[in-house]
Short mmCIF file of N, CA and C and ligand atoms in Angstrom, two decimals:
data_model
loop_
_atom_site.label_atom_id
_atom_site.label_comp_id
_atom_site.label_asym_id
_atom_site.label_seq_id
_atom_site.Cartn_x
_atom_site.Cartn_y
_atom_site.Cartn_z
N MET A 1 -37.07 83.75 -71.04
CA MET A 1 -36.04 84.75 -71.64
C MET A 1 -35.29 85.38 -70.57
N ASN A 2 -33.93 85.23 -70.59
CA ASN A 2 -33.11 85.84 -69.46
C ASN A 2 -32.48 87.18 -70.13
N ILE A 3 -32.89 88.32 -69.54
CA ILE A 3 -32.48 89.62 -69.96
C ILE A 3 -31.82 90.39 -68.92
N HIS A 4 -30.43 90.58 -69.21
CA HIS A 4 -29.64 91.25 -68.16
C HIS A 4 -29.72 90.54 -66.74
N GLY A 5 -29.83 89.21 -66.74
CA GLY A 5 -29.79 88.38 -65.53
C GLY A 5 -31.25 88.42 -64.81
N GLN A 6 -32.21 88.89 -65.60
CA GLN A 6 -33.59 88.95 -65.16
C GLN A 6 -34.50 87.98 -65.93
N GLU A 7 -35.27 87.11 -65.26
CA GLU A 7 -36.26 86.39 -66.11
C GLU A 7 -37.36 87.18 -66.60
N VAL A 8 -37.65 87.32 -67.85
CA VAL A 8 -38.77 88.16 -68.40
C VAL A 8 -39.62 87.24 -69.22
N ILE A 9 -40.93 87.05 -68.74
CA ILE A 9 -41.88 86.08 -69.50
C ILE A 9 -42.70 86.84 -70.37
N GLY A 10 -42.73 86.54 -71.66
CA GLY A 10 -43.70 87.26 -72.63
C GLY A 10 -43.67 86.36 -73.93
N VAL A 11 -44.56 87.05 -74.87
CA VAL A 11 -44.72 86.34 -76.17
C VAL A 11 -43.73 86.98 -77.13
N GLN A 12 -42.88 86.18 -77.62
CA GLN A 12 -41.91 86.55 -78.62
C GLN A 12 -41.09 87.71 -78.06
N VAL A 13 -40.42 87.53 -76.83
CA VAL A 13 -39.59 88.60 -76.26
C VAL A 13 -38.25 88.77 -77.02
N ASP A 14 -37.81 89.93 -77.16
CA ASP A 14 -36.45 90.03 -77.73
C ASP A 14 -35.50 90.53 -76.66
N SER A 15 -34.16 90.76 -77.02
CA SER A 15 -33.22 91.00 -76.18
C SER A 15 -33.40 92.33 -75.45
N GLU A 16 -34.24 93.28 -75.77
CA GLU A 16 -34.51 94.38 -75.09
C GLU A 16 -35.82 94.52 -74.51
N THR A 17 -36.55 93.39 -74.31
CA THR A 17 -37.87 93.20 -73.59
C THR A 17 -39.09 93.62 -74.66
N ARG A 18 -38.84 93.78 -75.97
CA ARG A 18 -39.95 94.05 -76.76
C ARG A 18 -40.75 92.68 -76.84
N CYS A 19 -42.04 92.81 -77.23
CA CYS A 19 -42.86 91.59 -77.30
C CYS A 19 -43.75 91.65 -78.63
N LEU A 20 -44.49 90.54 -78.76
CA LEU A 20 -45.40 90.48 -79.84
C LEU A 20 -46.34 91.76 -79.85
N HIS A 21 -46.81 92.38 -78.66
CA HIS A 21 -47.72 93.38 -78.66
C HIS A 21 -47.13 94.80 -78.73
N TYR A 22 -45.98 94.96 -78.22
CA TYR A 22 -45.28 96.35 -78.07
C TYR A 22 -43.88 96.13 -78.62
N HIS A 23 -43.58 96.49 -79.82
CA HIS A 23 -42.30 96.23 -80.34
C HIS A 23 -41.67 97.33 -81.15
N SER A 24 -42.02 98.55 -80.86
CA SER A 24 -41.36 99.59 -81.62
C SER A 24 -39.86 99.80 -80.99
N GLU A 25 -39.26 100.70 -81.55
CA GLU A 25 -37.89 100.97 -81.16
C GLU A 25 -37.75 101.28 -79.62
N ILE A 26 -38.74 102.01 -79.21
CA ILE A 26 -38.50 102.68 -77.88
C ILE A 26 -39.19 101.82 -76.81
N ASP A 27 -39.95 100.62 -77.28
CA ASP A 27 -40.64 99.75 -76.28
C ASP A 27 -39.50 98.82 -75.66
N ARG A 28 -38.83 99.40 -74.66
CA ARG A 28 -37.69 98.51 -74.04
C ARG A 28 -37.72 98.50 -72.57
N ILE A 29 -38.91 98.44 -72.01
CA ILE A 29 -38.97 98.16 -70.57
C ILE A 29 -39.90 96.97 -70.31
N ALA A 30 -39.61 96.26 -69.24
CA ALA A 30 -40.41 95.21 -68.70
C ALA A 30 -40.85 95.66 -67.37
N ILE A 31 -42.08 95.13 -67.00
CA ILE A 31 -42.59 95.61 -65.73
C ILE A 31 -42.83 94.38 -64.81
N LYS A 32 -42.31 94.58 -63.63
CA LYS A 32 -42.55 93.36 -62.64
C LYS A 32 -44.02 93.50 -62.11
N PHE A 33 -44.69 92.28 -62.28
CA PHE A 33 -46.15 92.33 -61.85
C PHE A 33 -46.17 91.92 -60.32
N HIS A 34 -46.85 92.79 -59.50
CA HIS A 34 -46.91 92.47 -58.09
C HIS A 34 -47.41 91.16 -57.72
N CYS A 35 -48.30 90.74 -58.58
CA CYS A 35 -49.05 89.29 -58.33
C CYS A 35 -48.13 88.12 -58.54
N CYS A 36 -47.24 88.27 -59.59
CA CYS A 36 -46.35 87.17 -59.91
C CYS A 36 -44.88 87.32 -59.54
N ASP A 37 -44.59 88.55 -59.06
CA ASP A 37 -43.24 88.77 -58.72
C ASP A 37 -42.25 88.50 -59.77
N THR A 38 -42.64 88.68 -61.07
CA THR A 38 -41.87 88.34 -62.24
C THR A 38 -42.06 89.45 -63.30
N TYR A 39 -40.94 89.70 -64.06
CA TYR A 39 -41.15 90.70 -65.15
C TYR A 39 -41.92 90.19 -66.38
N PHE A 40 -42.64 90.99 -66.90
CA PHE A 40 -43.41 90.82 -68.25
C PHE A 40 -43.20 91.92 -69.16
N PRO A 41 -43.04 91.89 -70.41
CA PRO A 41 -42.85 93.15 -71.25
C PRO A 41 -44.19 93.92 -71.29
N CYS A 42 -45.39 93.39 -71.13
CA CYS A 42 -46.60 94.19 -71.09
C CYS A 42 -47.77 93.52 -70.56
N TYR A 43 -48.81 94.11 -70.20
CA TYR A 43 -50.10 93.56 -69.61
C TYR A 43 -50.61 92.45 -70.43
N GLU A 44 -50.42 92.59 -71.69
CA GLU A 44 -51.12 91.54 -72.51
C GLU A 44 -50.29 90.24 -72.57
N CYS A 45 -48.96 90.41 -72.33
CA CYS A 45 -48.11 89.18 -72.04
C CYS A 45 -48.64 88.61 -70.64
N HIS A 46 -48.87 89.45 -69.70
CA HIS A 46 -49.39 88.79 -68.36
C HIS A 46 -50.60 88.23 -68.56
N ASP A 47 -51.44 88.76 -69.32
CA ASP A 47 -52.75 88.19 -69.60
C ASP A 47 -52.61 86.69 -70.18
N GLU A 48 -51.60 86.63 -71.04
CA GLU A 48 -51.58 85.26 -71.74
C GLU A 48 -50.77 84.30 -70.91
N LEU A 49 -49.76 84.91 -70.18
CA LEU A 49 -48.77 83.89 -69.61
C LEU A 49 -48.67 83.96 -68.19
N GLY A 50 -49.37 84.97 -67.61
CA GLY A 50 -49.22 85.25 -66.08
C GLY A 50 -50.24 84.44 -65.24
N CYS A 51 -50.59 85.09 -64.13
CA CYS A 51 -51.37 84.37 -63.14
C CYS A 51 -52.84 84.28 -63.40
N GLY A 52 -53.29 85.25 -64.41
CA GLY A 52 -54.64 85.39 -64.68
C GLY A 52 -55.43 86.34 -63.78
N LYS A 53 -54.82 86.82 -62.74
CA LYS A 53 -55.53 87.81 -61.89
C LYS A 53 -54.58 88.98 -61.51
N ALA A 54 -54.33 89.79 -62.36
CA ALA A 54 -53.32 90.83 -62.26
C ALA A 54 -53.54 91.74 -61.04
N GLU A 55 -52.55 92.06 -60.23
CA GLU A 55 -52.65 92.92 -59.13
C GLU A 55 -51.75 94.16 -59.48
N VAL A 56 -52.16 95.27 -59.22
CA VAL A 56 -51.33 96.53 -59.43
C VAL A 56 -50.44 96.77 -58.04
N TRP A 57 -49.35 97.47 -58.20
CA TRP A 57 -48.49 97.87 -57.12
C TRP A 57 -49.28 98.71 -56.16
N PRO A 58 -49.45 98.44 -54.90
CA PRO A 58 -49.88 99.26 -53.99
C PRO A 58 -48.90 100.56 -53.70
N HIS A 59 -49.65 101.78 -53.51
CA HIS A 59 -48.80 102.92 -53.41
C HIS A 59 -47.77 102.88 -52.28
N SER A 60 -48.00 102.05 -51.27
CA SER A 60 -47.05 101.93 -50.18
C SER A 60 -45.86 101.21 -50.65
N ARG A 61 -45.79 100.53 -51.75
CA ARG A 61 -44.51 99.77 -52.17
C ARG A 61 -43.95 100.34 -53.42
N PHE A 62 -44.18 101.55 -53.65
CA PHE A 62 -43.62 102.24 -54.91
C PHE A 62 -42.20 102.47 -54.88
N ALA A 63 -41.41 102.22 -53.77
CA ALA A 63 -40.06 102.38 -53.56
C ALA A 63 -39.37 101.09 -54.10
N GLU A 64 -40.12 100.02 -54.37
CA GLU A 64 -39.39 98.79 -54.75
C GLU A 64 -39.22 98.72 -56.27
N LYS A 65 -38.18 98.04 -56.64
CA LYS A 65 -37.77 98.07 -58.02
C LYS A 65 -38.82 97.21 -58.88
N ALA A 66 -39.39 97.77 -59.88
CA ALA A 66 -40.46 97.05 -60.54
C ALA A 66 -40.44 97.23 -62.10
N VAL A 67 -39.49 98.09 -62.54
CA VAL A 67 -39.35 98.27 -64.05
C VAL A 67 -37.93 98.06 -64.44
N LEU A 68 -37.81 97.27 -65.52
CA LEU A 68 -36.49 96.87 -66.01
C LEU A 68 -36.11 97.51 -67.31
N CYS A 69 -35.01 98.25 -67.53
CA CYS A 69 -34.58 98.79 -68.82
C CYS A 69 -34.06 97.74 -69.59
N GLY A 70 -34.60 97.44 -70.76
CA GLY A 70 -34.17 96.45 -71.65
C GLY A 70 -32.84 96.67 -72.24
N ALA A 71 -32.47 98.05 -72.37
CA ALA A 71 -31.21 98.43 -73.00
C ALA A 71 -30.02 98.00 -72.02
N CYS A 72 -29.98 98.42 -70.80
CA CYS A 72 -29.04 98.08 -69.89
C CYS A 72 -29.11 97.20 -68.66
N GLY A 73 -30.35 96.98 -68.33
CA GLY A 73 -30.61 96.00 -67.25
C GLY A 73 -30.91 96.90 -65.99
N HIS A 74 -30.82 98.21 -66.06
CA HIS A 74 -31.07 98.93 -64.84
C HIS A 74 -32.52 98.78 -64.43
N GLU A 75 -32.81 98.59 -63.03
CA GLU A 75 -34.02 98.43 -62.53
C GLU A 75 -34.45 99.76 -61.77
N LEU A 76 -35.66 100.22 -62.20
CA LEU A 76 -36.23 101.49 -61.58
C LEU A 76 -37.30 101.07 -60.52
N SER A 77 -37.38 101.93 -59.50
CA SER A 77 -38.47 101.69 -58.75
C SER A 77 -39.73 102.25 -59.37
N VAL A 78 -40.93 101.98 -58.86
CA VAL A 78 -42.15 102.45 -59.42
C VAL A 78 -42.03 104.00 -59.41
N SER A 79 -41.66 104.62 -58.28
CA SER A 79 -41.64 106.01 -58.12
C SER A 79 -40.68 106.65 -59.28
N ASP A 80 -39.51 106.05 -59.37
CA ASP A 80 -38.47 106.56 -60.41
C ASP A 80 -39.18 106.58 -61.70
N TYR A 81 -39.65 105.52 -62.06
CA TYR A 81 -40.39 105.27 -63.41
C TYR A 81 -41.42 106.33 -63.68
N LEU A 82 -42.30 106.52 -62.63
CA LEU A 82 -43.37 107.43 -62.80
C LEU A 82 -42.89 108.84 -62.80
N ALA A 83 -41.76 109.11 -62.17
CA ALA A 83 -41.30 110.50 -62.25
C ALA A 83 -40.48 110.79 -63.53
N CYS A 84 -39.92 109.87 -64.14
CA CYS A 84 -39.13 110.23 -65.39
C CYS A 84 -39.37 109.07 -66.31
N ALA A 85 -40.50 108.94 -66.80
CA ALA A 85 -40.83 107.79 -67.69
C ALA A 85 -40.42 107.70 -69.10
N SER A 86 -39.66 108.93 -69.49
CA SER A 86 -39.40 108.98 -70.93
C SER A 86 -37.99 108.50 -71.30
N ALA A 87 -37.15 108.22 -70.32
CA ALA A 87 -35.81 107.67 -70.61
C ALA A 87 -35.11 107.02 -69.35
N CYS A 88 -34.30 106.11 -69.67
CA CYS A 88 -33.60 105.40 -68.69
C CYS A 88 -32.57 106.28 -67.89
N PRO A 89 -32.75 106.38 -66.67
CA PRO A 89 -31.86 107.33 -65.85
C PRO A 89 -30.27 106.80 -65.83
N SER A 90 -30.26 105.61 -66.16
CA SER A 90 -28.89 105.00 -66.13
C SER A 90 -28.17 105.09 -67.58
N CYS A 91 -28.82 104.78 -68.64
CA CYS A 91 -28.21 104.68 -69.96
C CYS A 91 -28.77 105.70 -70.85
N SER A 92 -29.81 106.39 -70.45
CA SER A 92 -30.57 107.31 -71.30
C SER A 92 -31.15 106.85 -72.54
N ALA A 93 -31.37 105.51 -72.73
CA ALA A 93 -32.14 104.98 -73.64
C ALA A 93 -33.64 105.52 -73.56
N PRO A 94 -34.23 105.90 -74.71
CA PRO A 94 -35.61 106.53 -74.68
C PRO A 94 -36.56 105.35 -74.40
N PHE A 95 -37.55 105.74 -73.47
CA PHE A 95 -38.69 104.78 -73.23
C PHE A 95 -39.90 105.39 -74.02
N ASN A 96 -40.87 104.41 -74.17
CA ASN A 96 -42.12 104.87 -74.90
C ASN A 96 -42.96 105.73 -73.99
N PRO A 97 -43.06 106.87 -74.23
CA PRO A 97 -43.86 107.80 -73.26
C PRO A 97 -45.42 107.36 -73.21
N GLY A 98 -45.76 106.62 -74.24
CA GLY A 98 -47.12 106.06 -74.27
C GLY A 98 -47.37 105.22 -73.34
N CYS A 99 -46.41 104.50 -72.73
CA CYS A 99 -46.61 103.52 -71.64
C CYS A 99 -47.25 104.16 -70.43
N SER A 100 -46.99 105.45 -70.23
CA SER A 100 -47.63 106.07 -69.00
C SER A 100 -49.12 106.15 -69.16
N LEU A 101 -49.49 106.06 -70.36
CA LEU A 101 -50.96 106.09 -70.59
C LEU A 101 -51.69 104.89 -69.89
N HIS A 102 -51.06 103.90 -69.85
CA HIS A 102 -51.70 102.73 -69.10
C HIS A 102 -51.04 102.37 -67.90
N ALA A 103 -50.26 103.12 -67.23
CA ALA A 103 -49.65 102.91 -65.93
C ALA A 103 -50.49 102.33 -64.92
N ASP A 104 -51.76 102.61 -65.01
CA ASP A 104 -52.73 102.22 -64.11
C ASP A 104 -53.10 100.74 -64.12
N ARG A 105 -52.60 100.02 -65.25
CA ARG A 105 -52.65 98.61 -65.40
C ARG A 105 -51.66 97.93 -64.48
N TYR A 106 -50.62 98.73 -64.09
CA TYR A 106 -49.53 98.16 -63.46
C TYR A 106 -49.41 98.66 -61.92
N PHE A 107 -49.66 99.91 -61.80
CA PHE A 107 -49.31 100.63 -60.54
C PHE A 107 -50.66 101.21 -59.82
N GLY A 108 -50.83 101.11 -58.72
CA GLY A 108 -52.00 101.77 -58.00
C GLY A 108 -51.98 103.32 -58.20
N THR A 109 -52.95 103.93 -57.89
CA THR A 109 -53.03 105.39 -58.08
C THR A 109 -52.31 105.95 -57.03
N MET A 110 -51.94 107.27 -57.23
CA MET A 110 -51.20 107.98 -56.18
C MET A 110 -51.84 108.44 -54.98
N THR A 111 -53.16 108.35 -55.14
CA THR A 111 -54.07 108.91 -53.93
C THR A 111 -54.25 107.83 -52.94
ZN1 LIG B 1 -49.70 87.89 -62.16
ZN1 LIG B 2 -46.61 91.78 -74.66
ZN1 LIG B 3 -31.04 101.72 -69.29
#
């Protein structure tokens, strides 16, 4: 699935990166997995279609773009996303704040 020029791999991905697992109105981000260097809508999509050995982003690389806004295609760095996870800084589309509850599945801890 090509979304705003980025390849996003997932199960039943829609045009704003919703997937079979997370498909509410505000589920509109995809996350680039460090291990695959590819965007997936969620960790369950990565479990099914990814490399099978998920790696989180090391803290030393949090300045790299790793979150895609499905509404406008803006890419956020890990730091940007963790700092303002509730809306896109470019188009203001709301993000699902619940995603931050499992941020540790994607990103290393800050310590
Ligand atoms: Zn992977
Ligand atoms: Zn999914
Ligand atoms: Zn946006």
